[in-house]
Amino acid sequence: MRRWSAALLGGLLIATGLPGAAHAATPTPSVSPAPAEPTRALSAGSGSAVQADTPVGCGTLREAGFGDLAEDQVAAGEVEPDGFDCWSVRASAGLKRVRTTDGGQLDWELSDDSGVVCSEWGGACDLAEAGTYTLWLRNDEWDTYPYQAAFLNVNTDQGCTAATGTGWDQPTGRITPTSPLQAFCLPFTADPGERILSYVSGADLSWISDRTGAPICADQQYDEVDGCALPGSGPYRLVAFSDADREVSYQVRRLSAPAGCVVVTPGMFGTGPAGAPTGNRCHLLDVPAAGRHLVRVVDARGYETSARVYDAQGRDVCTAGGLCDFPAAGRYTLIAGSGVTETAYATVFAQPTATGCAQVSDQGISGGAVRGSFTVAGETDCLELTGSAGATIGLLYPARATGAARPEWTLINGNGADLCATNGCVLTGPAPYRILLNAPDGAASGDYAVVVQRTDRVDGCAVLPQGAIGATVGVNTAFSAGRFTTCYSIPADRHSTAEIIGYAPVAGHDGWAAIAVRDTTGKQVCGSALWASAQLLRCKFETGKAYTVMLTAAAADFQYRIHREDYSPAGARCETPSNSVLGGPALAGTLRTDDEVRCYRVTASAADSHWLGVRSTGYAARYWITDASGADRCPGYVVPCRVSGSTAYQIFVWPAVDGQQVAYRLDTWRLTSAGQPVAQCPVTGVGPLAGTLSDQRTAVCVSVPVKNRSSFTVALSNTGGGTETPEPYYFTTLADGGITACSYAEGGRGCQVSLPYEQPSGMALFVLAPRTENANLPFRAETTCDGEPCVPVTLAPLRLLRAPGITGSVRVGVTVRAAVGSWDPAPASYSYQWTANGVAIKGAIASSYQIPASLRGKRLGVTVTAKRADRVSTPASSGTLVVGYGAAPKASAKPKINGTVKAGRTVKATLGAWSPRPTSFRYEWRVNGKLVAVTSSLKIKKSWAGKRLTLTVIAKRTGHYDGRAVSATYKIKK
């Protein structure tokens, strides 16, 4: 191991022209004894350090080529924190790569007597001349890191393998690395201008090159065609670098005029794929005429793989996986898979009008299911419709069908247009109209049964009679292995504007089904895609329109009862609760079947507000509410609902569980009258609250005058020794909607209300009520104020001894913390509110706060509220501090110049990696140090040939100082 101090680095960096300390320093030996520490002899002159000779004490590393590495071609050691290591390398001219195994923790640079030649941030080293160079390894981290390193010459034929062909029937090349530092030279036979695809697995890095070793396809990355069009005159090779000790496998294949491919001609439907399974990933598709053709690629297990289709020039035509639009007849190239692959793929290739299609009716509900079987992976079955243009088509499957039993489908016309993707599954364009079926991924074979149904006209449906809530008139329907769908009609003159459609098993609670209601255009107006043993739909209907109900079940012997009821305000059959007094007796009810609905109507004054809610164990009973106009107020709620502004409300209760009777309680309380809380909610300032809730006293209510905001913590206990306690609710009477219980918090339940800015004072209600149907709850409720007013308690405040403060650097991006100060007596807990220029910051209520950019220049403060059960919660504020600029973004990966640095070419800026993430960037391009452009790309002038080009990226982040980083220097080629 070699190590020297940071002071030595400064001397070395200045002496060699590297960025570093301002003055050269004498090498400082390591504390550990080590022979021949790396040093430089320096001579002084005119206040600057001048290099007198080359480093001494460095190890010797021999330049390596491709393939296996000798012992003296691998440098090894470890570098301590802030330490350095160096190796002397006798290098030939040309392109080099430095490879290390330090996991990216060490930085390397290569220098000669004139200074830095190249660095890790530049990637490769293009040495203009042979000579002796020094490889430096630097550790800027906190830990010691071991390493291995190799200096590789990629501008050589040494270690290259024998050249291979580029035919698609060639075997996959394989290499087993003997070192994680190795590079491999893999020549292939090709002519200039040929378009080549390369696939490499197990390599850390790879590219196509000529004898120079440099990537030769970098400028083609924005082409509209895939692959590399080989420039120059060759010879050509694939250069790859090992990734640890993984086997490297590779395939180099020709995309232009491909050789060794499998020819596939269009096949027919109902049989195996036109292209039989083969490990050759190149398939030549003989397209007989322009237009759309079905093209898919699958493996033996039925999984579809990615594949691209190209024309003779290598341009993309389409991605396989559906209908591909071919511009003309001819031969096209399909390449399957990505990366190195030897999987056997089959090619599905067929014209939309291919033979093998079975004719079917579009009235499958009355005519019966179509049954078939996929026998091999990739098989595509075809169903030709006898229906006419304008029909809307759908497919129905048995409940919970999976795999091959639930085939994927595509609806096409005679031109091959996908009608579901483009026209909502409406038959348009020329006939024939066909449904193409294929097994989903992972389901190579298996039986299926599907119902093809025209959804805008369903024939043979019996009328579904209308019943009433509480007096259901249902129709039983039976399913079997041969029948899994049925339909019912709702005539245009026999329905209301709002109806419940439901089903449930006739016996038991098993079975799976789904229900949907469609209008005469085929549009679904209500329904569910979920499979369940029982369901209830709420459907809104238009006057004068007919509708069709479709029920789909499992293909098994089972019976369901299907029904519909009017739930419009005028037609709903509802009971009237007897109590509207807050805390009075609740209405008790029980839902006895899986699809039962109960309705209750509350008449009211539009000026009053009401509490409407259903209580049950485990929220097994759910409800929705409509007003006098039929509009939804609280759909699907499990918490109480606050409503106002209507003269009547309908509450519909339904079961959310199957197979059990559900007991519930309905509370229908008036909260305010003429804008004031009802008499059952007195204003009180004494406490604690204690008592017993029962079936006759179902709630306790307290009115609280509020200005702006009120919050407190309530601790609840069951004084009878039980575990269940009342639910606490704290809310204003200003807005309708759900009434949520006070949240769980340290010390009990946190209750809070905030009034709107335009109405800063008002009344809040604190209510204790049962959560379930059990109302027999002896209780005690004690509150701790977070700020006045509070429910219901009168306590002395805490005494402040030392004011709160802020710890940490007050600048953008930094997390600061609140110092709570000191109090008498000692608080049990604290809450926090951070402020900017004296205004509370929304959501900033933790003990720490990360300062955002929006606060730059503002004065930051924090208010700490001390809390204790026997005292009023007391706030105190810190002093305020001005928020300064945050630290500048730093580059963890320096910017790079992307493209060929050559006169007449355009290069682009690669930003590098920055932390924290910048919000914008600026660019400065310099030629021989002179600023020439500030854009993200640069057109290199011919007059700049031979000069040196650098890129500076300025990273800007709102509220932070600017960060800067400079790329490696590139010599502009002629």
Tab-separated table of N, CA, C and O in Angstrom, residues 696-768:
chain	number	residue	atom	x	y	z
A	696	GLN	N	-81.165	5.051	25.245
A	696	GLN	CA	-82.015	6.231	25.395
A	696	GLN	C	-81.221	7.525	25.360
A	696	GLN	O	-81.763	8.586	25.057
A	697	ARG	N	-79.923	7.467	25.705
A	697	ARG	CA	-79.043	8.637	25.656
A	697	ARG	C	-77.840	8.260	24.776
A	697	ARG	O	-76.833	7.769	25.252
A	698	THR	N	-77.990	8.476	23.487
A	698	THR	CA	-77.017	7.947	22.533
A	698	THR	C	-75.877	8.908	22.219
A	698	THR	O	-74.979	8.549	21.456
A	699	ALA	N	-75.877	10.111	22.784
A	699	ALA	CA	-74.787	11.053	22.505
A	699	ALA	C	-74.748	12.147	23.556
A	699	ALA	O	-75.756	12.431	24.219
A	700	VAL	N	-73.572	12.747	23.711
A	700	VAL	CA	-73.356	13.938	24.528
A	700	VAL	C	-72.769	14.997	23.608
A	700	VAL	O	-71.861	14.723	22.819
A	701	CYS	N	-73.296	16.235	23.702
A	701	CYS	CA	-72.860	17.299	22.798
A	701	CYS	C	-72.530	18.555	23.586
A	701	CYS	O	-73.221	18.893	24.556
A	702	VAL	N	-71.463	19.266	23.190
A	702	VAL	CA	-71.046	20.532	23.785
A	702	VAL	C	-70.800	21.521	22.658
A	702	VAL	O	-70.162	21.186	21.655
A	703	SER	N	-71.310	22.752	22.791
A	703	SER	CA	-71.034	23.827	21.835
A	703	SER	C	-69.797	24.601	22.266
A	703	SER	O	-69.615	24.876	23.456
A	704	VAL	N	-68.955	24.952	21.292
A	704	VAL	CA	-67.702	25.646	21.582
A	704	VAL	C	-67.599	26.877	20.674
A	704	VAL	O	-67.494	26.732	19.464
A	705	PRO	N	-67.641	28.097	21.247
A	705	PRO	CA	-67.405	29.291	20.420
A	705	PRO	C	-65.945	29.299	19.952
A	705	PRO	O	-65.029	29.127	20.747
A	706	VAL	N	-65.726	29.493	18.646
A	706	VAL	CA	-64.384	29.392	18.074
A	706	VAL	C	-64.073	30.663	17.300
A	706	VAL	O	-64.925	31.191	16.574
A	707	LYS	N	-62.823	31.135	17.471
A	707	LYS	CA	-62.282	32.176	16.609
A	707	LYS	C	-61.081	31.603	15.865
A	707	LYS	O	-60.106	31.208	16.498
A	708	ASN	N	-61.177	31.537	14.566
A	708	ASN	CA	-60.113	31.051	13.683
A	708	ASN	C	-59.875	29.555	13.839
A	708	ASN	O	-60.097	28.786	12.935
A	709	ARG	N	-59.396	29.125	15.019
A	709	ARG	CA	-58.964	27.736	15.151
A	709	ARG	C	-59.095	27.281	16.595
A	709	ARG	O	-58.920	28.072	17.527
A	710	SER	N	-59.416	26.013	16.782
A	710	SER	CA	-59.491	25.429	18.124
A	710	SER	C	-59.008	23.984	18.050
A	710	SER	O	-59.360	23.253	17.124
A	711	SER	N	-58.158	23.581	19.011
A	711	SER	CA	-57.680	22.199	19.026
A	711	SER	C	-57.384	21.771	20.454
A	711	SER	O	-57.026	22.582	21.310
A	712	PHE	N	-57.559	20.462	20.693
A	712	PHE	CA	-57.290	19.896	22.009
A	712	PHE	C	-57.138	18.388	21.873
A	712	PHE	O	-57.442	17.801	20.838
A	713	THR	N	-56.647	17.768	22.938
A	713	THR	CA	-56.524	16.318	22.998
A	713	THR	C	-57.484	15.803	24.050
A	713	THR	O	-57.541	16.348	25.166
A	714	VAL	N	-58.241	14.769	23.715
A	714	VAL	CA	-59.183	14.192	24.662
A	714	VAL	C	-58.757	12.761	24.977
A	714	VAL	O	-58.463	11.973	24.079
A	715	ALA	N	-58.675	12.444	26.267
A	715	ALA	CA	-58.367	11.099	26.738
A	715	ALA	C	-59.663	10.451	27.207
A	715	ALA	O	-60.336	10.974	28.116
A	716	LEU	N	-60.029	9.329	26.595
A	716	LEU	CA	-61.290	8.647	26.878
A	716	LEU	C	-61.033	7.347	27.627
A	716	LEU	O	-60.078	6.630	27.334
A	717	SER	N	-61.901	7.024	28.570
A	717	SER	CA	-61.812	5.753	29.286
A	717	SER	C	-63.206	5.212	29.514
A	717	SER	O	-64.187	5.964	29.573
A	718	ASN	N	-63.286	3.902	29.627
A	718	ASN	CA	-64.544	3.222	29.953
A	718	ASN	C	-64.546	2.993	31.455
A	718	ASN	O	-63.770	2.177	31.971
A	719	THR	N	-65.383	3.711	32.156
A	719	THR	CA	-65.384	3.638	33.629
A	719	THR	C	-66.024	2.358	34.147
A	719	THR	O	-65.957	2.088	35.343
A	720	GLY	N	-66.604	1.562	33.267
A	720	GLY	CA	-67.170	0.289	33.689
A	720	GLY	C	-66.199	-0.866	33.541
A	720	GLY	O	-66.554	-2.015	33.802
A	721	GLY	N	-64.960	-0.568	33.136
A	721	GLY	CA	-63.950	-1.611	32.995
A	721	GLY	C	-63.854	-2.208	31.609
A	721	GLY	O	-62.998	-3.050	31.353
A	722	GLY	N	-64.696	-1.792	30.682
A	722	GLY	CA	-64.635	-2.315	29.319
A	722	GLY	C	-63.566	-1.621	28.490
A	722	GLY	O	-62.889	-0.692	28.949
A	723	THR	N	-63.418	-2.080	27.255
A	723	THR	CA	-62.405	-1.496	26.362
A	723	THR	C	-63.017	-0.532	25.357
A	723	THR	O	-62.317	0.331	24.835
A	724	GLU	N	-64.304	-0.665	25.068
A	724	GLU	CA	-64.933	0.196	24.070
A	724	GLU	C	-65.306	1.537	24.685
A	724	GLU	O	-65.835	1.608	25.797
A	725	THR	N	-65.028	2.604	23.980
A	725	THR	CA	-65.347	3.956	24.440
A	725	THR	C	-66.123	4.673	23.345
A	725	THR	O	-66.122	4.264	22.183
A	726	PRO	N	-66.806	5.773	23.692
A	726	PRO	CA	-67.469	6.557	22.654
A	726	PRO	C	-66.455	7.126	21.662
A	726	PRO	O	-65.288	7.332	21.990
A	727	GLU	N	-66.907	7.410	20.447
A	727	GLU	CA	-66.090	8.092	19.455
A	727	GLU	C	-66.220	9.600	19.657
A	727	GLU	O	-67.337	10.122	19.782
A	728	PRO	N	-65.087	10.333	19.667
A	728	PRO	CA	-65.169	11.790	19.779
A	728	PRO	C	-65.209	12.437	18.384
A	728	PRO	O	-64.438	12.081	17.498
A	729	TYR	N	-66.098	13.397	18.201
A	729	TYR	CA	-66.212	14.151	16.956
A	729	TYR	C	-66.144	15.638	17.275
A	729	TYR	O	-66.760	16.102	18.239
A	730	TYR	N	-65.405	16.398	16.495
A	730	TYR	CA	-65.295	17.844	16.679
A	730	TYR	C	-65.378	18.469	15.296
A	730	TYR	O	-64.537	18.201	14.427
A	731	PHE	N	-66.406	19.302	15.069
A	731	PHE	CA	-66.648	19.792	13.715
A	731	PHE	C	-67.440	21.094	13.786
A	731	PHE	O	-68.079	21.411	14.792
A	732	THR	N	-67.394	21.861	12.697
A	732	THR	CA	-68.210	23.062	12.590
A	732	THR	C	-69.501	22.712	11.870
A	732	THR	O	-69.638	21.647	11.275
A	733	THR	N	-70.434	23.647	11.909
A	733	THR	CA	-71.716	23.423	11.239
A	733	THR	C	-71.805	24.219	9.947
A	733	THR	O	-72.879	24.463	9.426
A	734	LEU	N	-70.650	24.609	9.414
A	734	LEU	CA	-70.624	25.507	8.261
A	734	LEU	C	-70.703	24.784	6.930
A	734	LEU	O	-71.076	25.374	5.929
A	735	ALA	N	-70.303	23.515	6.867
A	735	ALA	CA	-70.230	22.824	5.578
A	735	ALA	C	-70.794	21.419	5.706
A	735	ALA	O	-70.747	20.803	6.776
A	736	ASP	N	-71.336	20.903	4.583
A	736	ASP	CA	-71.858	19.547	4.562
A	736	ASP	C	-70.738	18.551	4.265
A	736	ASP	O	-69.669	18.911	3.789
A	737	GLY	N	-71.027	17.269	4.515
A	737	GLY	CA	-70.061	16.214	4.215
A	737	GLY	C	-69.883	15.280	5.382
A	737	GLY	O	-70.580	15.349	6.403
A	738	GLY	N	-68.915	14.377	5.232
A	738	GLY	CA	-68.665	13.391	6.265
A	738	GLY	C	-68.145	14.011	7.548
A	738	GLY	O	-67.395	15.000	7.537
A	739	ILE	N	-68.541	13.438	8.665
A	739	ILE	CA	-68.065	13.876	9.983
A	739	ILE	C	-67.074	12.829	10.460
A	739	ILE	O	-67.455	11.725	10.866
A	740	THR	N	-65.806	13.134	10.388
A	740	THR	CA	-64.798	12.167	10.799
A	740	THR	C	-64.459	12.344	12.266
A	740	THR	O	-64.498	13.450	12.806
A	741	ALA	N	-64.144	11.223	12.909
A	741	ALA	CA	-63.817	11.254	14.331
A	741	ALA	C	-62.472	11.937	14.539
A	741	ALA	O	-61.657	12.056	13.621
A	742	CYS	N	-62.239	12.409	15.770
A	742	CYS	CA	-60.943	12.996	16.107
A	742	CYS	C	-59.847	11.957	15.863
A	742	CYS	O	-60.021	10.759	16.124
A	743	SER	N	-58.716	12.412	15.373
A	743	SER	CA	-57.640	11.503	14.996
A	743	SER	C	-56.918	10.969	16.219
A	743	SER	O	-56.945	11.574	17.303
A	744	TYR	N	-56.261	9.810	16.046
A	744	TYR	CA	-55.463	9.247	17.126
A	744	TYR	C	-54.200	10.072	17.297
A	744	TYR	O	-53.553	10.458	16.327
A	745	ALA	N	-53.855	10.373	18.544
A	745	ALA	CA	-52.711	11.225	18.835
A	745	ALA	C	-52.095	10.784	20.153
A	745	ALA	O	-52.664	9.974	20.897
A	746	GLU	N	-50.909	11.315	20.428
A	746	GLU	CA	-50.240	11.008	21.687
A	746	GLU	C	-51.099	11.505	22.848
A	746	GLU	O	-51.513	12.666	22.873
A	747	GLY	N	-51.412	10.616	23.795
A	747	GLY	CA	-52.213	10.994	24.948
A	747	GLY	C	-53.701	10.869	24.736
A	747	GLY	O	-54.477	11.216	25.631
A	748	GLY	N	-54.169	10.374	23.556
A	748	GLY	CA	-55.604	10.217	23.339
A	748	GLY	C	-55.986	10.470	21.901
A	748	GLY	O	-55.378	9.946	20.978
A	749	ARG	N	-56.984	11.347	21.699
A	749	ARG	CA	-57.481	11.674	20.362
A	749	ARG	C	-57.333	13.177	20.145
A	749	ARG	O	-57.713	13.989	20.991
A	750	GLY	N	-56.769	13.526	19.016
A	750	GLY	CA	-56.562	14.928	18.689
A	750	GLY	C	-57.750	15.498	17.947
A	750	GLY	O	-58.125	15.016	16.884
A	751	CYS	N	-58.359	16.557	18.499
A	751	CYS	CA	-59.557	17.165	17.925
A	751	CYS	C	-59.234	18.585	17.481
A	751	CYS	O	-58.612	19.344	18.234
A	752	GLN	N	-59.655	18.975	16.296
A	752	GLN	CA	-59.290	20.283	15.771
A	752	GLN	C	-60.322	20.771	14.775
A	752	GLN	O	-60.866	20.002	13.992
A	753	VAL	N	-60.620	22.072	14.811
A	753	VAL	CA	-61.419	22.718	13.778
A	753	VAL	C	-60.730	24.004	13.364
A	753	VAL	O	-60.046	24.649	14.174
A	754	SER	N	-60.875	24.363	12.108
A	754	SER	CA	-60.369	25.629	11.591
A	754	SER	C	-61.479	26.279	10.792
A	754	SER	O	-62.131	25.626	9.968
A	755	LEU	N	-61.692	27.573	11.015
A	755	LEU	CA	-62.735	28.298	10.314
A	755	LEU	C	-62.169	28.956	9.070
A	755	LEU	O	-60.981	29.310	9.027
A	756	PRO	N	-62.982	29.139	8.065
A	756	PRO	CA	-62.487	29.787	6.844
A	756	PRO	C	-62.131	31.247	7.088
A	756	PRO	O	-62.658	31.888	8.002
A	757	TYR	N	-61.236	31.755	6.241
A	757	TYR	CA	-60.736	33.120	6.398
A	757	TYR	C	-61.876	34.145	6.351
A	757	TYR	O	-61.878	35.124	7.107
A	758	GLU	N	-62.862	33.892	5.486
A	758	GLU	CA	-63.944	34.858	5.336
A	758	GLU	C	-64.957	34.811	6.472
A	758	GLU	O	-65.823	35.668	6.577
A	759	GLN	N	-64.890	33.786	7.328
A	759	GLN	CA	-65.786	33.694	8.494
A	759	GLN	C	-64.964	33.239	9.700
A	759	GLN	O	-64.985	32.069	10.076
A	760	PRO	N	-64.193	34.152	10.292
A	760	PRO	CA	-63.213	33.773	11.313
A	760	PRO	C	-63.793	33.382	12.661
A	760	PRO	O	-63.073	32.882	13.504
A	761	SER	N	-65.097	33.584	12.899
A	761	SER	CA	-65.686	33.180	14.179
A	761	SER	C	-66.951	32.396	13.917
A	761	SER	O	-67.655	32.608	12.926
A	762	GLY	N	-67.209	31.446	14.810
A	762	GLY	CA	-68.384	30.608	14.654
A	762	GLY	C	-68.494	29.627	15.799
A	762	GLY	O	-67.818	29.748	16.827
A	763	MET	N	-69.341	28.613	15.597
A	763	MET	CA	-69.577	27.622	16.632
A	763	MET	C	-69.158	26.240	16.156
A	763	MET	O	-69.414	25.867	15.006
A	764	ALA	N	-68.464	25.510	17.020
A	764	ALA	CA	-68.109	24.123	16.752
A	764	ALA	C	-68.840	23.228	17.735
A	764	ALA	O	-69.224	23.672	18.842
A	765	LEU	N	-69.063	21.989	17.339
A	765	LEU	CA	-69.737	21.016	18.192
A	765	LEU	C	-68.783	19.882	18.532
A	765	LEU	O	-68.111	19.348	17.643
A	766	PHE	N	-68.718	19.541	19.818
A	766	PHE	CA	-67.972	18.367	20.284
A	766	PHE	C	-68.999	17.333	20.695
A	766	PHE	O	-69.819	17.571	21.589
A	767	VAL	N	-68.971	16.174	20.016
A	767	VAL	CA	-69.974	15.132	20.227
A	767	VAL	C	-69.284	13.836	20.599
A	767	VAL	O	-68.302	13.432	19.944
A	768	LEU	N	-69.785	13.175	21.631
A	768	LEU	CA	-69.375	11.812	21.978
A	768	LEU	C	-70.533	10.892	21.638
A	768	LEU	O	-71.656	11.079	22.131
